[in-house]
Coordinates of C-alpha atoms in Angstrom, one line a residue:
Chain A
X1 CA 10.4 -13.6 -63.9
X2 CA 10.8 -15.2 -60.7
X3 CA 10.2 -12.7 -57.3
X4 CA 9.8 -12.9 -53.8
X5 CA 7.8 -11.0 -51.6
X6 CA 9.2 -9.0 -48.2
X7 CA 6.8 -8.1 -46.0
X8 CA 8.0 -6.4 -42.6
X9 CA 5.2 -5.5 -40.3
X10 CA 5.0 -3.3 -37.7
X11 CA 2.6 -1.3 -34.8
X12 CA 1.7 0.9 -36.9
X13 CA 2.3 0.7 -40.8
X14 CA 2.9 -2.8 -42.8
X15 CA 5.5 -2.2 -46.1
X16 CA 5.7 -5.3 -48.6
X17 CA 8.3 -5.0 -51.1
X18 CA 8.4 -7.5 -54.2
X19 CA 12.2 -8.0 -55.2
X20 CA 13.8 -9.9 -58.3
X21 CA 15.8 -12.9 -58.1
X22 CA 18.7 -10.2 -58.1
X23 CA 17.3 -7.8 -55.4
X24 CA 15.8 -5.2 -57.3
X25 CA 12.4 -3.6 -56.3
X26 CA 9.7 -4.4 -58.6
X27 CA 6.8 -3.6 -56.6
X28 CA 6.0 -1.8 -53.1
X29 CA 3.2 -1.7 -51.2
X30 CA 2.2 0.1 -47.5
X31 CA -1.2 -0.6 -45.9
X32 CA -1.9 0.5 -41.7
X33 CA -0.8 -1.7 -38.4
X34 CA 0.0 -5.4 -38.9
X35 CA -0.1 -6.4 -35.2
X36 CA -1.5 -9.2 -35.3
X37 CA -1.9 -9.7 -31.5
X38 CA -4.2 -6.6 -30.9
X39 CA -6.6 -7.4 -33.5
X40 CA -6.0 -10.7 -35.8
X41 CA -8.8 -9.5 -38.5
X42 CA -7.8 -6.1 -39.1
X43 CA -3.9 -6.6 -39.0
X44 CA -4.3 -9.6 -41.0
X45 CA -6.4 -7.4 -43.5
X46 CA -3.5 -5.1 -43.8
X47 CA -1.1 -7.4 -44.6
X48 CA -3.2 -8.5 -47.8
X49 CA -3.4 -5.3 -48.7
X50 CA 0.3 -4.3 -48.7
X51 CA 1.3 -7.8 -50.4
X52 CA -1.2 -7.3 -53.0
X53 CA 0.1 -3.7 -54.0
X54 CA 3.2 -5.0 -54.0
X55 CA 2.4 -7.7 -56.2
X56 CA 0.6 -5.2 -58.4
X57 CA 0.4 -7.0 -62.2
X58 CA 2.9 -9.4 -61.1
X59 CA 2.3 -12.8 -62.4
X60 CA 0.9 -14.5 -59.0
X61 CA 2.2 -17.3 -60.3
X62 CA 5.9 -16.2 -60.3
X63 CA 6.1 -15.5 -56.9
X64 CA 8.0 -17.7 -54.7
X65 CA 8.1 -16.8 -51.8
X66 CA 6.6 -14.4 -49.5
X67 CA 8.6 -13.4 -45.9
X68 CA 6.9 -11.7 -43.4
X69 CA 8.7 -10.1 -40.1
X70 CA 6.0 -8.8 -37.6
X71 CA 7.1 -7.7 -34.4
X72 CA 5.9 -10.4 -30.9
X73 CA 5.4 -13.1 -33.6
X74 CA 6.5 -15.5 -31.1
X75 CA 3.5 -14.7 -29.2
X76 CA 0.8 -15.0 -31.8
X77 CA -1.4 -17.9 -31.4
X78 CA -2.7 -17.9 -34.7
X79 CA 0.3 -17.9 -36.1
X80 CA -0.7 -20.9 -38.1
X81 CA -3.8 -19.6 -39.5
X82 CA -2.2 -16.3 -41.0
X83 CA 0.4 -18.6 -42.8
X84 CA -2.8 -20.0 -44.5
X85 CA -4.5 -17.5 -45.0
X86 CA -1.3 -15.9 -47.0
X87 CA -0.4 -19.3 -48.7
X88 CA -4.7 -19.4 -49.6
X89 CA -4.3 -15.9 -51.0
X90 CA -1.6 -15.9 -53.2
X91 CA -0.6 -19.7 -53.2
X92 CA 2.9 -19.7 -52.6
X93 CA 5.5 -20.7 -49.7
X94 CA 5.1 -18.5 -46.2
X95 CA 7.4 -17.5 -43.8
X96 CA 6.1 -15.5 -40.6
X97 CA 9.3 -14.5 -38.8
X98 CA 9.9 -12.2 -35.8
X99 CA 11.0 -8.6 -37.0
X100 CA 13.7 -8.7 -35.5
X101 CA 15.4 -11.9 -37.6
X102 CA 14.8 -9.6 -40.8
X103 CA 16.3 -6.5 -39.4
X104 CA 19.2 -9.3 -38.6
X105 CA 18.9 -10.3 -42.3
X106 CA 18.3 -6.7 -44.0
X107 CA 21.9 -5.4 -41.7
X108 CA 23.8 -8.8 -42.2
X109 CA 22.8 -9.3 -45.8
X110 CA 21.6 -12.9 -44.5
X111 CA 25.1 -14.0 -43.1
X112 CA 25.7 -15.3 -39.6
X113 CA 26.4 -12.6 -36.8
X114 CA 24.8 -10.4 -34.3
X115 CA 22.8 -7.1 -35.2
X116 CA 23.0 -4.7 -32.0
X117 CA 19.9 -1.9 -32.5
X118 CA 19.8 0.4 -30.3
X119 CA 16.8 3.2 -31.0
X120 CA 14.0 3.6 -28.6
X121 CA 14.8 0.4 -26.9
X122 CA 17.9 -2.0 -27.3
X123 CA 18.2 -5.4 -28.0
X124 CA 20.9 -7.6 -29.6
X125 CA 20.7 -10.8 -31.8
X126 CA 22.6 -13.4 -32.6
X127 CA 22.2 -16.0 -35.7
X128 CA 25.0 -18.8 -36.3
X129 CA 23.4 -21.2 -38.8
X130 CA 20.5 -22.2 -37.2
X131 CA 21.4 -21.1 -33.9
X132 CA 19.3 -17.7 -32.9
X133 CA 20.0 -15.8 -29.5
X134 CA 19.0 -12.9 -28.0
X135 CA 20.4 -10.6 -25.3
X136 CA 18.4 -7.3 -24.2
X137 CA 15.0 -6.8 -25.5
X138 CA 13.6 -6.2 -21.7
X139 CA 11.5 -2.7 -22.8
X140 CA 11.4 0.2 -20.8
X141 CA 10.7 -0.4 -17.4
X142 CA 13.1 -3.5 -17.0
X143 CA 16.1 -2.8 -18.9
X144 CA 17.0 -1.3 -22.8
X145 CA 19.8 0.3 -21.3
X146 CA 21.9 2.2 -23.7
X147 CA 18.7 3.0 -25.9
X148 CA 17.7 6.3 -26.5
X149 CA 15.0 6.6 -23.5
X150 CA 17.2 5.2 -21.0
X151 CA 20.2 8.4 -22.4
X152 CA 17.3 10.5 -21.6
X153 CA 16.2 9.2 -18.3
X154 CA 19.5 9.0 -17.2
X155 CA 20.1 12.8 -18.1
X156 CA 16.4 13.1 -16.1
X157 CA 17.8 11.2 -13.0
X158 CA 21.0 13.8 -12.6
X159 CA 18.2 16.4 -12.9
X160 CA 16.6 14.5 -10.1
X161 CA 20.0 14.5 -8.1
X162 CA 20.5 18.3 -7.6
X163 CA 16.7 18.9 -7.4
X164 CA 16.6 16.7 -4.5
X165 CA 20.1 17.8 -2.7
X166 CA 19.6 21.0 -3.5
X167 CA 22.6 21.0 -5.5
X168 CA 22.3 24.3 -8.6
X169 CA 21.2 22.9 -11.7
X170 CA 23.7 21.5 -14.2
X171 CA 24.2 22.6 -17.8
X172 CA 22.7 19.4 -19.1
X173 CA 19.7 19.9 -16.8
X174 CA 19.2 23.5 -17.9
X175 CA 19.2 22.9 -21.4
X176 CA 17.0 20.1 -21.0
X177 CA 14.6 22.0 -19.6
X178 CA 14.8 25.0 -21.8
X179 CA 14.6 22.5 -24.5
X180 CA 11.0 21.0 -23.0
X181 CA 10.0 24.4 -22.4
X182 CA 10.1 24.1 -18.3
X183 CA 11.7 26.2 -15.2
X184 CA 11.1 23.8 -12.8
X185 CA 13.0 20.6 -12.3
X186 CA 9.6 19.4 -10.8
X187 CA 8.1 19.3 -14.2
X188 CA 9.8 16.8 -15.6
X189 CA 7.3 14.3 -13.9
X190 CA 4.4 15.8 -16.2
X191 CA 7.1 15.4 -19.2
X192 CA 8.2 11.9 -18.7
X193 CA 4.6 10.5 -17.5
X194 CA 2.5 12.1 -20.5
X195 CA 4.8 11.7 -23.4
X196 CA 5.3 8.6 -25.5
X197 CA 8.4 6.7 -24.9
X198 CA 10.0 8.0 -28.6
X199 CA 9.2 11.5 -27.8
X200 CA 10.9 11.6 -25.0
X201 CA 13.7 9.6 -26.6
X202 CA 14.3 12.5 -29.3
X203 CA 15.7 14.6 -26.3
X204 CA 19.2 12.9 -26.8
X205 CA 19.9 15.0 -29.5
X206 CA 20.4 17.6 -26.0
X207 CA 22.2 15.2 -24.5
X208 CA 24.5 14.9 -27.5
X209 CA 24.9 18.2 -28.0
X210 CA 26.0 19.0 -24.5
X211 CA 28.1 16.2 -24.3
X212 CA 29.8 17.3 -27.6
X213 CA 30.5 21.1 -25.6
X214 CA 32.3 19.4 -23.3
X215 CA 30.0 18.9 -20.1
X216 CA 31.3 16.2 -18.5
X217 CA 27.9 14.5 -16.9
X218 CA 26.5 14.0 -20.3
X219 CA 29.7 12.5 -21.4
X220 CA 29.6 10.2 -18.8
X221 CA 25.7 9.4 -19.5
X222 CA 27.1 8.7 -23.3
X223 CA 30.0 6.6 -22.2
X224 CA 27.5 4.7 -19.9
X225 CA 24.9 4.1 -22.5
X226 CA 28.2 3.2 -24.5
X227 CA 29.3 0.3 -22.3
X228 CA 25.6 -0.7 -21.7
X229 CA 25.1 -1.7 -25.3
X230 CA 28.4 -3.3 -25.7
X231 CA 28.0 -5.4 -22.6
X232 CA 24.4 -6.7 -24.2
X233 CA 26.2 -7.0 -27.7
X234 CA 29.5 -9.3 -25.6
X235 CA 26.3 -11.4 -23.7
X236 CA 24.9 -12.2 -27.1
X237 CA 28.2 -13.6 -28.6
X238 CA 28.8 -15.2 -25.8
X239 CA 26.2 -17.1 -26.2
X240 CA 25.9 -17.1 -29.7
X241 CA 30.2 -18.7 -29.7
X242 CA 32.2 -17.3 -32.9
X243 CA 36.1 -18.5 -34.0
X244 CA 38.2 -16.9 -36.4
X245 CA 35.8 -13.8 -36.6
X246 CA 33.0 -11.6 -35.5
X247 CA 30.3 -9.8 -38.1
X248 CA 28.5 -7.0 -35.7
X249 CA 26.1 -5.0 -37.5
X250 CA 24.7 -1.6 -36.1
X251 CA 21.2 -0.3 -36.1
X252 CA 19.1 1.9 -35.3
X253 CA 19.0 5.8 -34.7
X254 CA 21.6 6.2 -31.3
X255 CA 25.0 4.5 -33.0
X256 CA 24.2 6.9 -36.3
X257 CA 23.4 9.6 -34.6
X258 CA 25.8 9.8 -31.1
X259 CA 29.4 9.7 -31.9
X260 CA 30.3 9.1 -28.3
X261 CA 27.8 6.6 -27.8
X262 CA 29.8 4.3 -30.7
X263 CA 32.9 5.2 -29.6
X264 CA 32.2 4.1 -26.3
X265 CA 30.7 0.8 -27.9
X266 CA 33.4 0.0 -30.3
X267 CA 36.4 0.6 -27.0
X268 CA 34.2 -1.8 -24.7
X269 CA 33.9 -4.7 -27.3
X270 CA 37.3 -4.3 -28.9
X271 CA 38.5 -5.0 -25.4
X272 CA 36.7 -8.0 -24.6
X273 CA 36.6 -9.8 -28.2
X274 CA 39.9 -11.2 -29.1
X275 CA 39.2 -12.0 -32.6
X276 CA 38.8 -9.6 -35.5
X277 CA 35.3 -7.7 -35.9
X278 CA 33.8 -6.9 -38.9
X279 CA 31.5 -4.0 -38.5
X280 CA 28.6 -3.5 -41.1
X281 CA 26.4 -0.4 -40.5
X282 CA 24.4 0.6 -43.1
X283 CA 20.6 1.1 -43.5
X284 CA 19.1 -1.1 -45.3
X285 CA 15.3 -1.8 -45.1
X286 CA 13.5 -4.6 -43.2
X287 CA 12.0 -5.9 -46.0
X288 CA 15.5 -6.5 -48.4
X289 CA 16.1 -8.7 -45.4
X290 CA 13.1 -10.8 -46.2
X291 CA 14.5 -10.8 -49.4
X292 CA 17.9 -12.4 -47.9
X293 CA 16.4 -14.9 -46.5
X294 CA 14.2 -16.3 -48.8
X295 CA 16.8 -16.1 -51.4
X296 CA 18.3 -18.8 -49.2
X297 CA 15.1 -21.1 -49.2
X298 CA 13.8 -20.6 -52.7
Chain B
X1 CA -20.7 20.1 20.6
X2 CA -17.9 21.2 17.8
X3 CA -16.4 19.2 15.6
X4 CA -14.3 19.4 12.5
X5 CA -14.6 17.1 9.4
X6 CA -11.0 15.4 8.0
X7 CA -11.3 13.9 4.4
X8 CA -8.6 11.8 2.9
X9 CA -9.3 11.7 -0.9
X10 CA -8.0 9.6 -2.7
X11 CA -7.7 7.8 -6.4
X12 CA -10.2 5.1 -6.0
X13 CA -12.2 5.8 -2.5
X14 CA -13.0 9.4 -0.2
X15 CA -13.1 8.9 3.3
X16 CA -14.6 11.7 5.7
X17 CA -13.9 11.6 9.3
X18 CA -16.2 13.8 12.1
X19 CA -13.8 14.3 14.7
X20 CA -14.6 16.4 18.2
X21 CA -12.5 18.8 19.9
X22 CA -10.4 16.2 21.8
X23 CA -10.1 13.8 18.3
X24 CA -12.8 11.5 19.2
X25 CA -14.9 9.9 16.1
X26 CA -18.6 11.3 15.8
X27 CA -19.1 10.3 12.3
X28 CA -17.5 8.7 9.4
X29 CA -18.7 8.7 5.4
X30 CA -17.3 7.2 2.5
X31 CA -17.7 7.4 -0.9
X32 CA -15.9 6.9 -4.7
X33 CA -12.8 8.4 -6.1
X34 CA -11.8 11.9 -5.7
X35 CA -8.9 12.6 -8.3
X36 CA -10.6 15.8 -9.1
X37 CA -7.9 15.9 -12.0
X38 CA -9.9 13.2 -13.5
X39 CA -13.7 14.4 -13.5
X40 CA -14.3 17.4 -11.2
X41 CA -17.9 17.1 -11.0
X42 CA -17.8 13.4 -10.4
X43 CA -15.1 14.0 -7.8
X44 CA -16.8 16.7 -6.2
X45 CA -20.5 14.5 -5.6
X46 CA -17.8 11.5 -4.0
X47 CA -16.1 14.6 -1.5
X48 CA -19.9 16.0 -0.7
X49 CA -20.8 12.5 0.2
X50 CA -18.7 11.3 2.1
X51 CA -18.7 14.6 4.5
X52 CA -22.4 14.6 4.7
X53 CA -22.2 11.3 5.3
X54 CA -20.2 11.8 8.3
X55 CA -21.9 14.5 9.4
X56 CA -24.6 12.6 10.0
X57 CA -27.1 14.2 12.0
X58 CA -24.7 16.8 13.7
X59 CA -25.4 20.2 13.9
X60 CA -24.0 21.9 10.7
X61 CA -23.4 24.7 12.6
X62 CA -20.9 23.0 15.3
X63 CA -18.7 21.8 12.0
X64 CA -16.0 24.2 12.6
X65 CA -13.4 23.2 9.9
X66 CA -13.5 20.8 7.2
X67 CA -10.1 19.8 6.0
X68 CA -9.6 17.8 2.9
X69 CA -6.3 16.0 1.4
X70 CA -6.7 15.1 -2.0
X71 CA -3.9 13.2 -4.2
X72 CA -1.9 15.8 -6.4
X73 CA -3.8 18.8 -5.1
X74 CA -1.0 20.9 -6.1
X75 CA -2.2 20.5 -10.0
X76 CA -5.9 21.2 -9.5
X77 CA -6.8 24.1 -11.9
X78 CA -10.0 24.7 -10.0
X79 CA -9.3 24.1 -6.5
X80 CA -10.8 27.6 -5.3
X81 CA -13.8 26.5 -7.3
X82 CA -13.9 23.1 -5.3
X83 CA -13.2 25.2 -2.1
X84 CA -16.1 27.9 -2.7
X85 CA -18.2 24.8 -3.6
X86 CA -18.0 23.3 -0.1
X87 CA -17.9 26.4 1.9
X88 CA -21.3 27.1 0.4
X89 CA -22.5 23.8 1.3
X90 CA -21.2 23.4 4.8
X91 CA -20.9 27.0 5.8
X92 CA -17.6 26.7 7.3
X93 CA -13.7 27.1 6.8
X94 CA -12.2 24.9 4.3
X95 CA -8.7 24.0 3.5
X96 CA -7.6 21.9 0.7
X97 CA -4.0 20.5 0.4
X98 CA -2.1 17.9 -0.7
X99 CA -2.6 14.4 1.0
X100 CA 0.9 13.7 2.0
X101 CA 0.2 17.0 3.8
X102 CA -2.6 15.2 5.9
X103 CA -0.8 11.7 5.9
X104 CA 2.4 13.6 7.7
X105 CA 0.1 15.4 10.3
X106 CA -1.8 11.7 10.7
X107 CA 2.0 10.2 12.0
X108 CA 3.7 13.3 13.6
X109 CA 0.5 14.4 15.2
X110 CA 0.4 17.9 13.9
X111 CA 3.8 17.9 15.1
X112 CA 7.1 19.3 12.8
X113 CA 9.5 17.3 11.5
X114 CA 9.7 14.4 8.2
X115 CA 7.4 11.7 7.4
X116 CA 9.4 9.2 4.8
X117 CA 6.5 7.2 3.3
X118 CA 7.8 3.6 0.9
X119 CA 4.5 1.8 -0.4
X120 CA 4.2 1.1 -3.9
X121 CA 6.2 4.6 -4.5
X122 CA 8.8 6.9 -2.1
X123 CA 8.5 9.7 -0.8
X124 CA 9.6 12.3 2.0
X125 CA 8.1 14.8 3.7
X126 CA 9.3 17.6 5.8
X127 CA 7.6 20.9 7.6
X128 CA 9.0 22.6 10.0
X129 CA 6.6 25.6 11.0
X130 CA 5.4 27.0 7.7
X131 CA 7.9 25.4 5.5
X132 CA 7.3 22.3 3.4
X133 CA 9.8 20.6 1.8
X134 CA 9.6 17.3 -0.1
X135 CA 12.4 14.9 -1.6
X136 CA 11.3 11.4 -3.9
X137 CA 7.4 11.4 -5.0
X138 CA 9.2 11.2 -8.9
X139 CA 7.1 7.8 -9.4
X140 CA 7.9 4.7 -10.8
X141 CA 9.5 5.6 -14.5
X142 CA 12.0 8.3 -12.4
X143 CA 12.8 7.1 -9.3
X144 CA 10.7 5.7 -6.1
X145 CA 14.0 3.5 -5.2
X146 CA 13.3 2.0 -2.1
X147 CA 9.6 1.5 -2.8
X148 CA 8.0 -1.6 -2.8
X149 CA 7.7 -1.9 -6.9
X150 CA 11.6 -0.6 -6.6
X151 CA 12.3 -3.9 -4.8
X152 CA 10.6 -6.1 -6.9
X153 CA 12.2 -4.9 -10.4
X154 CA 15.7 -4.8 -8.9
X155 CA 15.0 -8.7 -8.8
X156 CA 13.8 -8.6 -11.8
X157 CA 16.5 -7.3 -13.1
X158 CA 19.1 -9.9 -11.3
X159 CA 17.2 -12.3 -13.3
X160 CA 17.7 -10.9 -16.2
X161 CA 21.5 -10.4 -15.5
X162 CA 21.2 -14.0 -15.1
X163 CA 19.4 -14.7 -18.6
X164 CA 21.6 -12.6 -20.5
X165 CA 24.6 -13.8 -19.2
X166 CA 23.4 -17.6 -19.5
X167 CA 24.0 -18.1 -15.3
X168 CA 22.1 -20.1 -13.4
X169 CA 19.3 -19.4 -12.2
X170 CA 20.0 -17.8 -8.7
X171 CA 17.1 -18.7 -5.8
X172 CA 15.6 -15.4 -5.5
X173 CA 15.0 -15.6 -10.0
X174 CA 13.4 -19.0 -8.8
X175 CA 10.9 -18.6 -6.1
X176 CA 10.4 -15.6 -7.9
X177 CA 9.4 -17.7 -11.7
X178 CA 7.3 -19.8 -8.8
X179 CA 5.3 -17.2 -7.2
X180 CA 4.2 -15.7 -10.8
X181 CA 3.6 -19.0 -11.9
X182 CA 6.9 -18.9 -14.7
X183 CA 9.8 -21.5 -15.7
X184 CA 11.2 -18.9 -18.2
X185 CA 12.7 -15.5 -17.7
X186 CA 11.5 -14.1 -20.5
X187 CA 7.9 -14.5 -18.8
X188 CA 8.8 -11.4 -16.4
X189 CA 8.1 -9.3 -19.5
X190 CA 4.2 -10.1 -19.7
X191 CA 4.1 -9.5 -16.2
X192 CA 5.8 -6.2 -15.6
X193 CA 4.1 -4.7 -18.6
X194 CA 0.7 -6.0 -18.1
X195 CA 0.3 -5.7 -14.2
X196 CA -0.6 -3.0 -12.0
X197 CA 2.7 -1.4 -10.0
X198 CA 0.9 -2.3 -6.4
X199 CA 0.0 -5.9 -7.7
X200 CA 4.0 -6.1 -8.9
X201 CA 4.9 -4.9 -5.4
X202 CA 3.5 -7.6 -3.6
X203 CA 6.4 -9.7 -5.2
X204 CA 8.1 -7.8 -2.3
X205 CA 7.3 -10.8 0.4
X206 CA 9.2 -13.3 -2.2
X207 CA 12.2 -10.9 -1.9
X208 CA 11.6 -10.4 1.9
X209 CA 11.5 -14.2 2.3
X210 CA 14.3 -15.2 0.7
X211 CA 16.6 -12.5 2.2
X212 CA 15.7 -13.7 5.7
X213 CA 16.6 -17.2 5.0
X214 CA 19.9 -15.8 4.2
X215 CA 20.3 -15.3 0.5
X216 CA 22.9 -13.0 -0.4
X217 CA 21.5 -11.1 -3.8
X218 CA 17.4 -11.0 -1.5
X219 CA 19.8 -9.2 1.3
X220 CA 21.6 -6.9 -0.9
X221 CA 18.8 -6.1 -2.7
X222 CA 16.9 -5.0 0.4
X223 CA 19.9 -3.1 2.0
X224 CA 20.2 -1.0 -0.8
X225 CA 16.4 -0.3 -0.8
X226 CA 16.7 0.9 3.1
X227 CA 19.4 3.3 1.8
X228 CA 18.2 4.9 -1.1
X229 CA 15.2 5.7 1.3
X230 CA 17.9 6.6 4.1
X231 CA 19.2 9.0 1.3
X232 CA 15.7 10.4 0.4
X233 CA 14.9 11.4 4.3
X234 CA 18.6 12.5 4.8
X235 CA 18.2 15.1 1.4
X236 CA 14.5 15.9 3.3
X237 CA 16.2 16.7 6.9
X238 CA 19.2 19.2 4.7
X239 CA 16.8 20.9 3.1
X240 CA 14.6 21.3 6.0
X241 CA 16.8 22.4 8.8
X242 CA 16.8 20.9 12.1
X243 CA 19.4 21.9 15.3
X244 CA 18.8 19.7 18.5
X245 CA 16.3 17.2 17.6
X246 CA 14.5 15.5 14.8
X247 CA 11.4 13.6 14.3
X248 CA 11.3 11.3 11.4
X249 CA 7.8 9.6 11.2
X250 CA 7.9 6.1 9.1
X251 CA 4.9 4.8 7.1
X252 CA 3.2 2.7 3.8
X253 CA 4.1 -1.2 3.9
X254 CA 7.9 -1.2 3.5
X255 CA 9.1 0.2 6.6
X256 CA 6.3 -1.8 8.6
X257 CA 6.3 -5.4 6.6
X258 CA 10.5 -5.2 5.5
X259 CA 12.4 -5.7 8.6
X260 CA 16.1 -5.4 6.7
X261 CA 14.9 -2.6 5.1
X262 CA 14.0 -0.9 8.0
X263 CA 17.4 -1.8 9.8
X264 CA 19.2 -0.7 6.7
X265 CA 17.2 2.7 6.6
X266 CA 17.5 3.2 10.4
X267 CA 21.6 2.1 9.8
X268 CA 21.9 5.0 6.9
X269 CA 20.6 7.8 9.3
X270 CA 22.1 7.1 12.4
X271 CA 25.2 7.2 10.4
X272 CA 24.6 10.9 8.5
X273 CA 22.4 12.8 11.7
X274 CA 24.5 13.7 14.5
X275 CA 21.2 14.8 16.7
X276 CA 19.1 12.2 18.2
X277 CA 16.2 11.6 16.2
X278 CA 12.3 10.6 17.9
X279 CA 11.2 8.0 15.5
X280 CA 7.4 7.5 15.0
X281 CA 6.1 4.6 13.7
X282 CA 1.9 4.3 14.5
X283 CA -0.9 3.7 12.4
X284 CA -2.8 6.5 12.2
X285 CA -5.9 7.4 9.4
X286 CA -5.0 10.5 7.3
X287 CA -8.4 11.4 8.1
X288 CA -6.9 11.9 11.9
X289 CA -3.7 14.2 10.2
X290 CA -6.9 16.6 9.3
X291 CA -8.1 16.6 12.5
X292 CA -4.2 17.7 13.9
X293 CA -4.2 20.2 11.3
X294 CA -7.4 21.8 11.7
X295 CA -7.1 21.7 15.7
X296 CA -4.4 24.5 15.0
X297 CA -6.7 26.8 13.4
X298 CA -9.8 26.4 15.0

């Protein structure tokens, strides 16, 4: 029996998944980080690892394919070198992809369209046959606006606001710092300096909340964030061109999690696209993508 | 002959500073870091250096006052500890405070009023007899607009308004790609996440550049810098008081090396402060702000 091998890879765990010809799971496998840019050996290691516990008993010669998404592929400079060390291994074709075209795939089902994610950071990308474009993507310090660090940083930078005109502290900035356990508007510096970047992200579900009351700063930040991902989403299928119709798929924790966020989204696209939209939001994992995509190939 | 002893500690170098009665150099010691934060003891050997150093072979006895700024001093755990530690090894009065303490005595001579500092971060500082306020100083992830890292990433991110919208490249993104050694956009992402913020600053005489020669987005960009720090020192000046008068010292490389921004700053308050304001811009070691300060209490 024919199968294919999905690998997706990421900073700090690497899943392979062995599907069917159909799509159904016959083997999974999970070794440690597969970034291959801070240490080739090691990552490259635990990529063999998770492919050959996928593969498990699996007839090596029945698989056909093995697809593997690993996040700043584009920059690896060995790039080549793992593709032979996986075709050496288990002797079939290779595929090293950035993760982001099998999150594309694993959302899309392999079709043509964009795939907006918008979790910790926020990126869009666009796939028309062989066409591939991207819009956001900057990280942290120079853009991801709409993610769920910038919601939170935004909420921070109203904090800021009163602290610094004196102004009494807002709802949203009092429950944010009840929430971090803080008095002092001055504290936030320790917060948002020390933490990692998804930690501090996690405080939307404040932001939400107080939005969802009623307070009308966090609504704002919401319908900001809102706007911010549908302007990246309009820049990518502007470049990316469409005709008759649009596929946009959603990922990522802020358009299941914020309501007004999505909203937001949804009103500015609808607005500027003047064909229909077909929305597809549903989680699917990385590696099914794989899957998609070298169904297409095999 | 007595003298007092101004230190200016900093992250990377301590610098002690033997001053007589009427400010007149006697001595002058330097020595490593100081970030007591980071290793007390280590710290602690750099500040004992650099003061015996400068005291050279003066009279301990004559030291009257040993004042020392040190970065963040408002976070040391154990600054009674550093405090008894150079009392008993110098036998005189110590104080310890904050270095933007010492750097706003250094420009307004002791004197009350606001030092508004815009380096590679913002702040503003205000005293007005015993009270301090302060407005800025969030850093680079929350705020510093105005500073000279500000500057540089608000270009960045024209360029990437440019990229993601698939515009031309505008002559600020270009002398810009130049100066870092780029063609692509994309490239700004290597260098504003693997750079230090004072080497990304620097990028600040590209902007400068090109906004004298008359580029619009250079001009705009630098405008807006002058009046977030306009903002800043206005926010310093209402929560610090003033009736008849007010002093507003300028220092760090922005105001000094940025001509529009200091037009546009200068523009901003002229505009808010109905009192005339003395505006102080000299060069002046912190070490000599210690020196002011002491000179009080002596």
């Amino acid at each position: 029996m024919h199968y294919v091998i999905g690998v997706d890879g990421g900073g700090t765990k690497t899943v392979a998944v062995a599907y069917d010809v159909e799509g159904n799971v016959l083997g999974e496998g999970r070794s440690g980080f597969s970034n291959v840019m801070v240490d080739f050996k090691e990552a490259t290691k635990h990529i063999l690892e998770a492919i050959e516990q996928a593969q498990g008993n699996l007839p090596k010669v029945d698989c056909k394919y093995i697809y593997l998404g690993i996040a700043g592929s584009e920059g690896i400079e060995n790039k080549d070198e793992l593709i032979q060390i996986l075709i050496d291994a288990f002797q079939t074709k290779v595929s090293v992809v950035n993760d982001s075209i099998i999150a594309h795939a694993a959302t899309l089902k392999g079709e043509d369209g964009i795939l907006a994610i918008s979790g910790t950071g926020a990126i869009a990308i666009g796939i028309s046959s062989e066409k591939r474009v991207f819009t956001g993507g900057w990280g942290h310090l120079l853009g991801d606006e709409g993610s769920g660090y910038w919601i939170v940083m935004e909420a921070f930078r109203q904090m800021i606001i009163e602290a610094d005109e004196s102004l009494p502290l807002g709802q949203l900035s009092m429950e944010l710092l009840k929430e971090m356990g803080y008095t002092d508007p001055q504290d936030i510096k320790l917060y948002a300096y020390s933490r990692p970047k998804a930690e501090i992200a996690k405080l939307c579900k404040v932001v939400t909340r107080i939005a969802i009351a009623g307070d009308p700063v966090a609504t704002r930040i919401l319908d900001h964030a809102g706007q911010k991902l549908g302007k990246m989403t309009w820049n990518c299928c502007k470049k990316l061109g469409y005709k008759d119709e649009i596929t946009i798929g959603l990922s990522g924790s802020i358009f299941k999690n914020i309501p007004p966020v999505l909203e937001s989204y949804k009103k500015y696209l609808s607005e500027k696209i003047e064909v229909p939209i077909k929305w597809i939001q549903e989680d699917c994992p990385a590696t099914k993508g794989a899957y998609y995509l070298a169904s297409k190939e095999v």
